[in-house]
Short mmCIF file of C-alpha atoms in Angstrom, two decimals:
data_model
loop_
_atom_site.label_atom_id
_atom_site.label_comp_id
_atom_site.label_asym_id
_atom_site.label_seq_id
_atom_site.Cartn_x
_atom_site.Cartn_y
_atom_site.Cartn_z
CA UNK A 1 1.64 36.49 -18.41
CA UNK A 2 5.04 37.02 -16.30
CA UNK A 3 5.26 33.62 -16.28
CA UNK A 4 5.14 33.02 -20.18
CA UNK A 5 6.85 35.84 -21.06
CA UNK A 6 9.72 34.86 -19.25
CA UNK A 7 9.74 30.76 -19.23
CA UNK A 8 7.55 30.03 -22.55
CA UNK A 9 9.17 32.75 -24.67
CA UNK A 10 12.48 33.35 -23.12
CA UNK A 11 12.34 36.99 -23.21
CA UNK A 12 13.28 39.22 -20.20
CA UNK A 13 9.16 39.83 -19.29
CA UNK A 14 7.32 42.59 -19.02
CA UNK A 15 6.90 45.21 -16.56
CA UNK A 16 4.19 45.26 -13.89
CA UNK A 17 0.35 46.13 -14.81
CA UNK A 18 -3.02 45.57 -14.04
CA UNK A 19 -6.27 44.76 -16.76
CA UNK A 20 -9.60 46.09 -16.67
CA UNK A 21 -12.57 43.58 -16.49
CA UNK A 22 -12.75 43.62 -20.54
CA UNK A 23 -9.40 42.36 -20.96
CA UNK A 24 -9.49 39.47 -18.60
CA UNK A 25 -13.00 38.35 -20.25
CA UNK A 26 -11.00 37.79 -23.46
CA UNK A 27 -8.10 36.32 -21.50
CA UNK A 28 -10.31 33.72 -20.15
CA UNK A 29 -12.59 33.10 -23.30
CA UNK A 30 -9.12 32.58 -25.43
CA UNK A 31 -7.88 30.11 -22.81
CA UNK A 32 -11.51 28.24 -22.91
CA UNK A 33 -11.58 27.96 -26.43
CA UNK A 34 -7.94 26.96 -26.63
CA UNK A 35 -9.01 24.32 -24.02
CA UNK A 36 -12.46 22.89 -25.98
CA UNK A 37 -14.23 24.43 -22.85
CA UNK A 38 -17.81 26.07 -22.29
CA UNK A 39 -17.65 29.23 -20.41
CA UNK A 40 -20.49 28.64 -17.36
CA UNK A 41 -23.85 29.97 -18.24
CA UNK A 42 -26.26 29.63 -15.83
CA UNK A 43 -29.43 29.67 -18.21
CA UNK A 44 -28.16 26.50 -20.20
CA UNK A 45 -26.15 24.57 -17.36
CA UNK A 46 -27.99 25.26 -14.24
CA UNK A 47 -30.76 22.56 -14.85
CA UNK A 48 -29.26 19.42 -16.02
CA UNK A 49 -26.40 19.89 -13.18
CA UNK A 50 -28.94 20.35 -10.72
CA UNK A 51 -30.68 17.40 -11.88
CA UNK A 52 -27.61 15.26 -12.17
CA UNK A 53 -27.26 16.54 -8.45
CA UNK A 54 -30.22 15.12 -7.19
CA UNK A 55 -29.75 11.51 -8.33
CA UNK A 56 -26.55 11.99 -6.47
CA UNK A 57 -28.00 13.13 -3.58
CA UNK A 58 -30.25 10.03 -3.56
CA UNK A 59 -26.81 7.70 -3.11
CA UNK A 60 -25.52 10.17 -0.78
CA UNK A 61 -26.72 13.57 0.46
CA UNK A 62 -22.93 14.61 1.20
CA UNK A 63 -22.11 18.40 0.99
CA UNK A 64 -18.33 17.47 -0.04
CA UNK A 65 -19.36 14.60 -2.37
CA UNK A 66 -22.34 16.86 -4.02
CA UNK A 67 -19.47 19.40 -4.75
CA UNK A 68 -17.09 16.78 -6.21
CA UNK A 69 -19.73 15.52 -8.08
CA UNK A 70 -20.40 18.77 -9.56
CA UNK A 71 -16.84 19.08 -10.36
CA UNK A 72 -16.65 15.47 -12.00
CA UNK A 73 -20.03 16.68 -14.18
CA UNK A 74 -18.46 19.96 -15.17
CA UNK A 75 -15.33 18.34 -16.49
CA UNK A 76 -16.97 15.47 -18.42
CA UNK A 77 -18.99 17.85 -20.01
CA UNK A 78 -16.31 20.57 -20.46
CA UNK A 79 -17.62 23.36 -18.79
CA UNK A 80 -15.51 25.86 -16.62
CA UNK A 81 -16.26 25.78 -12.88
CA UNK A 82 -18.70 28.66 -11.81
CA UNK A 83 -17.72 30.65 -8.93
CA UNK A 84 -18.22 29.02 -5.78
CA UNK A 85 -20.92 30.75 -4.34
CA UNK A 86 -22.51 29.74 -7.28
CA UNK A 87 -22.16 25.88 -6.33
CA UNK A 88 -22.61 26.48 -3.21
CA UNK A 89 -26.08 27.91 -4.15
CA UNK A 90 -26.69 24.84 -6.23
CA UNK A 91 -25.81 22.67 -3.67
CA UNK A 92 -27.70 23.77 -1.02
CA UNK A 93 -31.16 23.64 -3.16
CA UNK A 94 -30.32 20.04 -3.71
CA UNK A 95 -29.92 18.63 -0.40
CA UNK A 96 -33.25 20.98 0.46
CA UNK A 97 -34.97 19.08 -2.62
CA UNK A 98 -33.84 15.96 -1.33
CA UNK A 99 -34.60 16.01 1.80
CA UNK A 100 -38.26 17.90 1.30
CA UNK A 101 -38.98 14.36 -0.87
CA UNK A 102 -37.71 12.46 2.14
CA UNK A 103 -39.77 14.28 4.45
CA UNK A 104 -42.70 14.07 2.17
CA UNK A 105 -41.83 9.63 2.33
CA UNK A 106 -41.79 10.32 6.71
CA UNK A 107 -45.37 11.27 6.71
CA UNK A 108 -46.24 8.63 5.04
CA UNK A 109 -44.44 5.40 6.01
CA UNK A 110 -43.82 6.44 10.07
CA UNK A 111 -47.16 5.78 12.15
CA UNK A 112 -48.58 7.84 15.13
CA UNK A 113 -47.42 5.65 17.25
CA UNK A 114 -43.54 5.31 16.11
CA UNK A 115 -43.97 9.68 15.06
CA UNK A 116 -44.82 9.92 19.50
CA UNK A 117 -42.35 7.02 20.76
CA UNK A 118 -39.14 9.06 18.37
CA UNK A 119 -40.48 12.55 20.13
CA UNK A 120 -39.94 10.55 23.44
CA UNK A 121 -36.39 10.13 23.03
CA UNK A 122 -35.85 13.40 21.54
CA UNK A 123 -37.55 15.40 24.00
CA UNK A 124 -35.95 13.07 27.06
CA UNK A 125 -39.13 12.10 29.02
CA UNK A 126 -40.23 8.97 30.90
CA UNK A 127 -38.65 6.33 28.97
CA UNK A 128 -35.40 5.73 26.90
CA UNK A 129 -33.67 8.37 26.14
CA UNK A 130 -30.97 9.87 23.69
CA UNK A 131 -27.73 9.65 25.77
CA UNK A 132 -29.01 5.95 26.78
CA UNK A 133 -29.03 5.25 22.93
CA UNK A 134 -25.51 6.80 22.66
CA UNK A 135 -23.82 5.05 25.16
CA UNK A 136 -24.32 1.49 24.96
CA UNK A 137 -22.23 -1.48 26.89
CA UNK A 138 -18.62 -0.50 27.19
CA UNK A 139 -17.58 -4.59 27.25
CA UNK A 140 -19.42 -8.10 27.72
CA UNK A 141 -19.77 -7.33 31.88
CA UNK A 142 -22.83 -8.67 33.34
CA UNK A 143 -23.27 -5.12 34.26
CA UNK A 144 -23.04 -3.53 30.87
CA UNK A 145 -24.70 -6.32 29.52
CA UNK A 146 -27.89 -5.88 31.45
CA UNK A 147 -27.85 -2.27 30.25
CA UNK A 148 -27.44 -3.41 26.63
CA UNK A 149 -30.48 -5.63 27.24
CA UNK A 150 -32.82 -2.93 28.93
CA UNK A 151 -31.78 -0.52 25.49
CA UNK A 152 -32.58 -3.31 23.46
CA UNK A 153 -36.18 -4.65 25.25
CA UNK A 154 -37.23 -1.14 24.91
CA UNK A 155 -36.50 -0.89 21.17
CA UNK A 156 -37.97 -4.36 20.32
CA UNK A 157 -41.41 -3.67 20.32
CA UNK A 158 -40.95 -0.58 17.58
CA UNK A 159 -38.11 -2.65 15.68
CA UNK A 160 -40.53 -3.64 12.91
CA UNK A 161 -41.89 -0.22 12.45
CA UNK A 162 -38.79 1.26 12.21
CA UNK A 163 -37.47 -0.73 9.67
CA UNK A 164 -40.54 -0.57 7.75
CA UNK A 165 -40.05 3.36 8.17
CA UNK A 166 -36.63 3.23 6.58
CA UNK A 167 -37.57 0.63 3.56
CA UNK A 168 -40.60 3.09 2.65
CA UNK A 169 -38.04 5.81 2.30
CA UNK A 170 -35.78 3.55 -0.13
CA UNK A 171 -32.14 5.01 1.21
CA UNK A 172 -29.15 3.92 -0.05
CA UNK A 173 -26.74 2.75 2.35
CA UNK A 174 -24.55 5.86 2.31
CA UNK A 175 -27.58 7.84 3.21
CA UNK A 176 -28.41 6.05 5.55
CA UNK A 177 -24.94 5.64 7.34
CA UNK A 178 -24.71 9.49 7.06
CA UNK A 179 -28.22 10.42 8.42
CA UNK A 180 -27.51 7.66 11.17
CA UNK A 181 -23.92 9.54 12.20
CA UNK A 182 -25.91 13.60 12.83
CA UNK A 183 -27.20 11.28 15.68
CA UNK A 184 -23.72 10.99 17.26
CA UNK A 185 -22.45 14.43 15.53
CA UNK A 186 -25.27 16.69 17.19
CA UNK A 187 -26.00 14.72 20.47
CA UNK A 188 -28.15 16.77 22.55
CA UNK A 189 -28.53 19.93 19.90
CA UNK A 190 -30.11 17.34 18.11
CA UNK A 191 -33.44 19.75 19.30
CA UNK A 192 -32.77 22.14 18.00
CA UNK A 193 -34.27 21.09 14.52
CA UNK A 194 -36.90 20.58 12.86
CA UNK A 195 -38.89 17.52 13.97
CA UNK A 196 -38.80 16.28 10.14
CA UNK A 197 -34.93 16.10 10.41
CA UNK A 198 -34.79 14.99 13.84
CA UNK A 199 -36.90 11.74 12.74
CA UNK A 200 -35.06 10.89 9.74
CA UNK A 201 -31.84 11.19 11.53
CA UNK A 202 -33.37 9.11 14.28
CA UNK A 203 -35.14 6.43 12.66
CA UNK A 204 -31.85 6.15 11.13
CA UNK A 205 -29.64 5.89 13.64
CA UNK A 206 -31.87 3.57 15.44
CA UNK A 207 -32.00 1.14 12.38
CA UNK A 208 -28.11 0.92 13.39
CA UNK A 209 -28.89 1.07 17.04
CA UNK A 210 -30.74 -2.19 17.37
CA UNK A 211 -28.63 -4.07 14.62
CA UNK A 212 -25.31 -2.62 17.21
CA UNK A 213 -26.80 -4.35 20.08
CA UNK A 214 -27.56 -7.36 19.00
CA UNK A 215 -23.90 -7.34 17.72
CA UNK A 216 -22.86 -6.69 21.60
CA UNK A 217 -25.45 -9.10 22.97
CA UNK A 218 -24.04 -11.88 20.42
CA UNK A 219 -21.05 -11.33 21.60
CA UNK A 220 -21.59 -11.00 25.33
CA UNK A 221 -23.27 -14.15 25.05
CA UNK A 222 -20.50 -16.80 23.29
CA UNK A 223 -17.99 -14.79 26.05
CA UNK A 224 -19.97 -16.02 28.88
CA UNK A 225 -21.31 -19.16 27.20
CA UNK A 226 -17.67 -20.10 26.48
CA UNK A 227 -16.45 -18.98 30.04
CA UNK A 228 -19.21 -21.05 31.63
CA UNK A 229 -18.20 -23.97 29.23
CA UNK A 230 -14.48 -23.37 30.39
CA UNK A 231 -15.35 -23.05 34.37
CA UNK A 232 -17.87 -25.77 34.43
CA UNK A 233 -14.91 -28.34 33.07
CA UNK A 234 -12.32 -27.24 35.58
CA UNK A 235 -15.09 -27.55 38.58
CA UNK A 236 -16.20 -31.31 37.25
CA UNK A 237 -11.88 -32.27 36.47
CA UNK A 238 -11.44 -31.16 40.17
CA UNK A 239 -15.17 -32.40 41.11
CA UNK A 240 -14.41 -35.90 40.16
CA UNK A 241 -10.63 -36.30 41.48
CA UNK A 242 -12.01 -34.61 45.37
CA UNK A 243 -15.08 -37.42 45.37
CA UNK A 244 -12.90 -40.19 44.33
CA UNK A 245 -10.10 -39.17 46.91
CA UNK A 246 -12.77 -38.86 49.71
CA UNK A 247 -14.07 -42.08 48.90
CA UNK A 248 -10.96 -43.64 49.58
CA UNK A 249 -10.89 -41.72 52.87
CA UNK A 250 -13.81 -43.24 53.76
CA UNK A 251 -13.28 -46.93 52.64
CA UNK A 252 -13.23 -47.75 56.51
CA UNK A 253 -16.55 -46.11 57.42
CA UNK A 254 -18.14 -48.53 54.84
CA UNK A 255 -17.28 -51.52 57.40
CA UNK A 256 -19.57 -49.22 59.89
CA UNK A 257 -22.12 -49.55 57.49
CA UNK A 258 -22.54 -53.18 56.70
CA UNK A 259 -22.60 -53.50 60.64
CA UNK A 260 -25.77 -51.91 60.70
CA UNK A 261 -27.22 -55.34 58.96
CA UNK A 262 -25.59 -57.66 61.72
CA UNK A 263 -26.45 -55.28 64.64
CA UNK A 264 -28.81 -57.24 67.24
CA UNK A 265 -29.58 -53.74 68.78
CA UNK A 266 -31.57 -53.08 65.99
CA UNK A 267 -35.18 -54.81 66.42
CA UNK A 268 -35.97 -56.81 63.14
CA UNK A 269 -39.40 -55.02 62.93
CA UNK A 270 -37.82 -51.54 62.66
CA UNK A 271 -38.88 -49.36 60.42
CA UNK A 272 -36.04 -49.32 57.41
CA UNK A 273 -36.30 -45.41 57.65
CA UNK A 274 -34.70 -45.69 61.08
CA UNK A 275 -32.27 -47.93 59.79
CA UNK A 276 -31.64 -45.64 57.18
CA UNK A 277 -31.27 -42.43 59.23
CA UNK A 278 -28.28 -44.05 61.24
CA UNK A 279 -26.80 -44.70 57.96
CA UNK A 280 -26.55 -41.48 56.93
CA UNK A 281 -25.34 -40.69 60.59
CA UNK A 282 -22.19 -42.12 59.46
CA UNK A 283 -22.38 -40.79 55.66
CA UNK A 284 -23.80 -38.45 53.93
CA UNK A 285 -26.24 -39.48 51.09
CA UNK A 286 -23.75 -38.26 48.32
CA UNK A 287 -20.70 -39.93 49.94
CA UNK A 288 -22.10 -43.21 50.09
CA UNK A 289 -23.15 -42.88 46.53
CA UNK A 290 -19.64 -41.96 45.66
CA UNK A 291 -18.56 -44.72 47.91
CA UNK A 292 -20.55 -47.69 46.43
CA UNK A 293 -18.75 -46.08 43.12
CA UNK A 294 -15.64 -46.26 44.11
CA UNK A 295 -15.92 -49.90 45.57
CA UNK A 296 -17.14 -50.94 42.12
CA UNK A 297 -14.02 -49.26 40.49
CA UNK A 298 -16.29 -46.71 38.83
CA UNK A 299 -16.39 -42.79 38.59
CA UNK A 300 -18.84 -40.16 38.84
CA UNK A 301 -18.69 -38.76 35.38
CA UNK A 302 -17.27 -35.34 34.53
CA UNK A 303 -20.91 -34.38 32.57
CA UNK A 304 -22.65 -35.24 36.16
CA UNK A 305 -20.33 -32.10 38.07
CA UNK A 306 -20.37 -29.36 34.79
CA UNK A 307 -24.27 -30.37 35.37
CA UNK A 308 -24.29 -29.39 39.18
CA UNK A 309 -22.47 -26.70 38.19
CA UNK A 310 -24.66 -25.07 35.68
CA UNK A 311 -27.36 -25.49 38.83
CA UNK A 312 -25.13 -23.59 40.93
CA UNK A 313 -24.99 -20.92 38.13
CA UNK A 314 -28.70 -20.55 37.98
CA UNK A 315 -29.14 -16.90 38.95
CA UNK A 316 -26.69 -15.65 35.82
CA UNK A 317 -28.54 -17.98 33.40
CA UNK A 318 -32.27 -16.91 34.42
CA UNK A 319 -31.47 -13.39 34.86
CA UNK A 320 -28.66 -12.80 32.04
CA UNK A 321 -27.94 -15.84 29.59
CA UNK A 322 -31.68 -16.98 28.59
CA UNK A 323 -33.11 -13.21 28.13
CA UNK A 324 -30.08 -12.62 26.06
CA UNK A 325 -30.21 -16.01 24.32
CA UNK A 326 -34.56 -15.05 23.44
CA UNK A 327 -33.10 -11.46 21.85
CA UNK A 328 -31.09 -12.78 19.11
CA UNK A 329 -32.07 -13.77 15.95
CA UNK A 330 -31.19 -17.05 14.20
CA UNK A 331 -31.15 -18.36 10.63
CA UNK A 332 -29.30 -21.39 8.77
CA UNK A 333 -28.62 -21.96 5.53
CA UNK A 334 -29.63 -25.51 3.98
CA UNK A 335 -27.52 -27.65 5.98
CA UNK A 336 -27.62 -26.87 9.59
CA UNK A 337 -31.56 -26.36 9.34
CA UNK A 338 -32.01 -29.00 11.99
CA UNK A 339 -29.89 -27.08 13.91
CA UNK A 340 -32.02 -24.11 13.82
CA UNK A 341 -35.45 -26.06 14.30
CA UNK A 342 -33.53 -27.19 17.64
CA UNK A 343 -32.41 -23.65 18.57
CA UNK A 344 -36.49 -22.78 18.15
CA UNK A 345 -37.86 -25.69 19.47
CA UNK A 346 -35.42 -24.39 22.86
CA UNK A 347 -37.12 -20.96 22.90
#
């Protein structure tokens, strides 16, 4: 009233005072009808925001976006915000209304066997548990890798349950990005409620879990893939240039060879074994390969060495590469299907 008296009607204002409760009703109910707006009556308004609420709270339970929401509802419809205890009130039945119809959905869609394998994790016994979840591989490391697939072998054999779970409980993506992230938010006070929430936030976060480390494991794999592609061509480059040199080097021990067929020492009914042992005497089975090569102008070829080395590599593919390679999941559209029938026929 300052404010108008001085800037709106140019006058020199009006001296300090106070208004009883009567006087600022009629303030406010002059400035609401002045604006087209409804004063807030809880009787008339209470319901149909409320039930506006809920469908909200089925795209995402959100404290902050259930109160903009309300907001957004009041001023389409022209109604004054309440007080905000008031929404707060309203707010807090909703998500409880929500979430007793989700946990009404758990008992239905999550079996006794996934209901005692979530308890597990939550209550940290023999088995994976929570902070294993949380943690995950810190880089593509053969270490962190292995972790990664422990997590993820332990996971598999519930993966179609859970998702299952989470389909039967037809969340939106919001929710279930938000229900996923109390996992992270509460860590180990995650006990401290109710096993309802605790296995909603779970089979949440768990949906994102598994779909995480196969994203890591994917990833993990092309980086070593790649880096044994890359290492395997430098071996066979250097591979092929060291045999052909020592070859050359041993151009003269190939006279010592052909001797051995002109040698009267050696009884014509010898066994060719024999024959053959003092061959390799001089050379090395290998060397006389490479030899015979390199006297016929040709090359060991480069795929012969990246082969050998692949051999050498043995222990990281059998222990890292083909477990990995078995976890992920492959699909094609319509041209590369052959591809894919390949990549199957491999497994």
């Amino acid at each position: 009233m300052q404010f108008i008296s001085t800037q709106v009607q140019g006058g020199k204002g009006i001296r300090p005072f106070s208004i009883n409760k009567m006087q600022r009703d009629r303030i406010y109910q002059r400035i609401l009808r002045l604006l087209n707006y409804q004063k807030w009556d809880e009787s008339l308004h209470f319901a149909p925001l409320y039930e506006h609420l809920v469908m909200v709270g089925k795209a995402w339970l959100e404290p902050r976006y259930l109160f903009d929401a309300a907001a957004e509802y009041l001023a389409t419809h022209r109604i004054a915000i309440p007080k905000y205890t008031v929404l707060q009130k309203l707010i807090s039945r909703v998500i409880q209304q929500v979430k007793k119809a989700l946990n009404n959905k758990l008992r239905i869609h999550v079996s006794s066997e996934l209901h005692g394998f979530l308890n597990t994790i939550i209550d940290d016994k023999d088995g994976l548990s929570l902070s294993q979840l949380r943690a995950g591989a810190k880089s593509v490391m053969v270490t962190e890798l292995k972790k990664e697939l422990t997590v993820y072998h332990q996971l598999q054999p519930y993966t179609r349950q859970i998702d299952n779970a989470v389909k039967g409980l037809a969340l939106s993506s919001k929710n279930q990005q938000h229900f996923g992230e109390m996992v992270d938010y509460y860590g180990s006070k995650l006990k401290r409620f109710k096993r309802p929430q605790q296995h909603l936030w779970l089979l949440c976060f768990l949906t994102q879990r598994i779909r995480q480390s196969l994203e890591r494991l994917a990833d993990g794999f092309i980086h070593h893939i790649r880096k044994q592609q890359e290492a395997a061509h430098a071996f066979a480059q250097q591979a092929v240039f060291d045999s052909w040199r020592s070859a050359a080097d041993n151009v003269t021990k190939a006279a010592e060879l052909l001797h051995l067929f002109v040698d009267d020492s050696i009884d014509d009914n010898q066994p060719f074994a024999t024959v053959r042992q003092q061959a390799l005497s001089v050379m090395n089975n290998q060397d006389i390969e490479t030899l015979c090569l390199y006297l016929k102008k040709q090359k060991r070829t480069v795929e012969e060495y990246q082969w050998q080395y692949y051999d050498d590599q043995n222990g990281l593919i059998e222990q890292l590469l083909r477990p990995v390679f078995l976890c992920l999941e492959c699909q094609a559209l319509r041209n590369p299907l052959m591809i894919l029938i390949k990549i199957i026929n491999l497994r």
